[in-house]
């Protein structure tokens, strides 16, 4: 009987601590659900200039588009497999305005390459390809273009002029 009384006394003394711990844990869970959801995914590619709708694309947004894998003839490396999004799909989403004639492709290091808009629009298999080693990095795959300068590495923006 004495042991039971002692045990009850111990349980009553620990009860408030247990309740406080539960309240703190629940409060932390509720507060974490109410706060910011983390750092937003960075914009990795833009399509701007003489367009109906400027595009600010994240890597996951590009991957949600129609992704294709094609074997294309690189001017220096020969047949190579590329996975990415067709430029025609990006241009369709952005909507090049009438009067636009040139496309400027800009790399993350500042390198630029210009190509006439009609040539790009006529290229059914031109791709913004995903870099196989680094997520969020893109390279242009431009079949039919014999200049390696048009096959821009580290593509970060497309400007239609």
XYZ file of N, CA, C and O in Angstrom, residues 9 20 26 31 43 46 49 68 83 87 102 110 112 137 146 154 156:
68
model
N 2.412 9.464 -6.075
C 3.005 10.764 -5.780
C 4.052 11.115 -6.852
O 4.122 12.245 -7.326
N 3.812 19.912 -20.317
C 4.583 21.039 -20.856
C 5.374 20.599 -22.089
O 5.401 21.299 -23.103
N 3.932 20.368 -29.782
C 2.802 20.731 -30.643
C 2.907 22.170 -31.134
O 2.613 22.465 -32.293
N 3.815 26.100 -35.497
C 4.551 27.270 -35.973
C 5.357 26.965 -37.228
O 5.452 27.800 -38.131
N 15.296 30.990 -60.426
C 15.035 31.089 -61.863
C 16.327 30.675 -62.559
O 17.401 31.199 -62.257
N 15.556 32.429 -68.621
C 14.550 33.440 -68.960
C 14.415 33.536 -70.474
O 15.382 33.311 -71.216
N 12.336 39.906 -74.088
C 12.500 40.736 -75.274
C 11.182 40.977 -75.961
O 10.166 41.249 -75.317
N 12.124 15.753 -74.327
C 12.450 14.763 -75.359
C 13.921 14.386 -75.267
O 14.746 15.156 -74.765
N 18.937 15.448 -73.976
C 17.607 15.436 -73.368
C 17.280 16.862 -72.962
O 18.091 17.512 -72.301
N 13.165 24.250 -78.348
C 13.084 25.713 -78.393
C 11.723 26.154 -78.917
O 11.170 27.159 -78.461
N 15.657 38.490 -84.578
C 16.908 37.922 -84.062
C 16.688 37.313 -82.688
O 15.890 37.808 -81.895
N 28.361 35.231 -69.665
C 28.245 36.462 -70.444
C 28.416 36.271 -71.937
O 28.144 37.189 -72.720
N 27.613 35.527 -75.681
C 26.355 35.616 -76.432
C 26.538 35.089 -77.846
O 27.645 35.141 -78.405
N 21.563 23.608 -65.125
C 22.469 24.128 -66.141
C 21.998 23.578 -67.486
O 21.657 22.404 -67.601
N 26.474 24.541 -88.031
C 27.830 23.995 -88.070
C 28.821 24.777 -87.214
O 29.906 24.298 -86.943
N 25.947 26.446 -70.852
C 25.591 27.273 -69.687
C 24.562 28.337 -70.032
O 24.601 29.447 -69.495
N 21.664 30.797 -70.045
C 20.904 31.379 -68.929
C 19.743 32.258 -69.396
O 18.790 32.456 -68.661
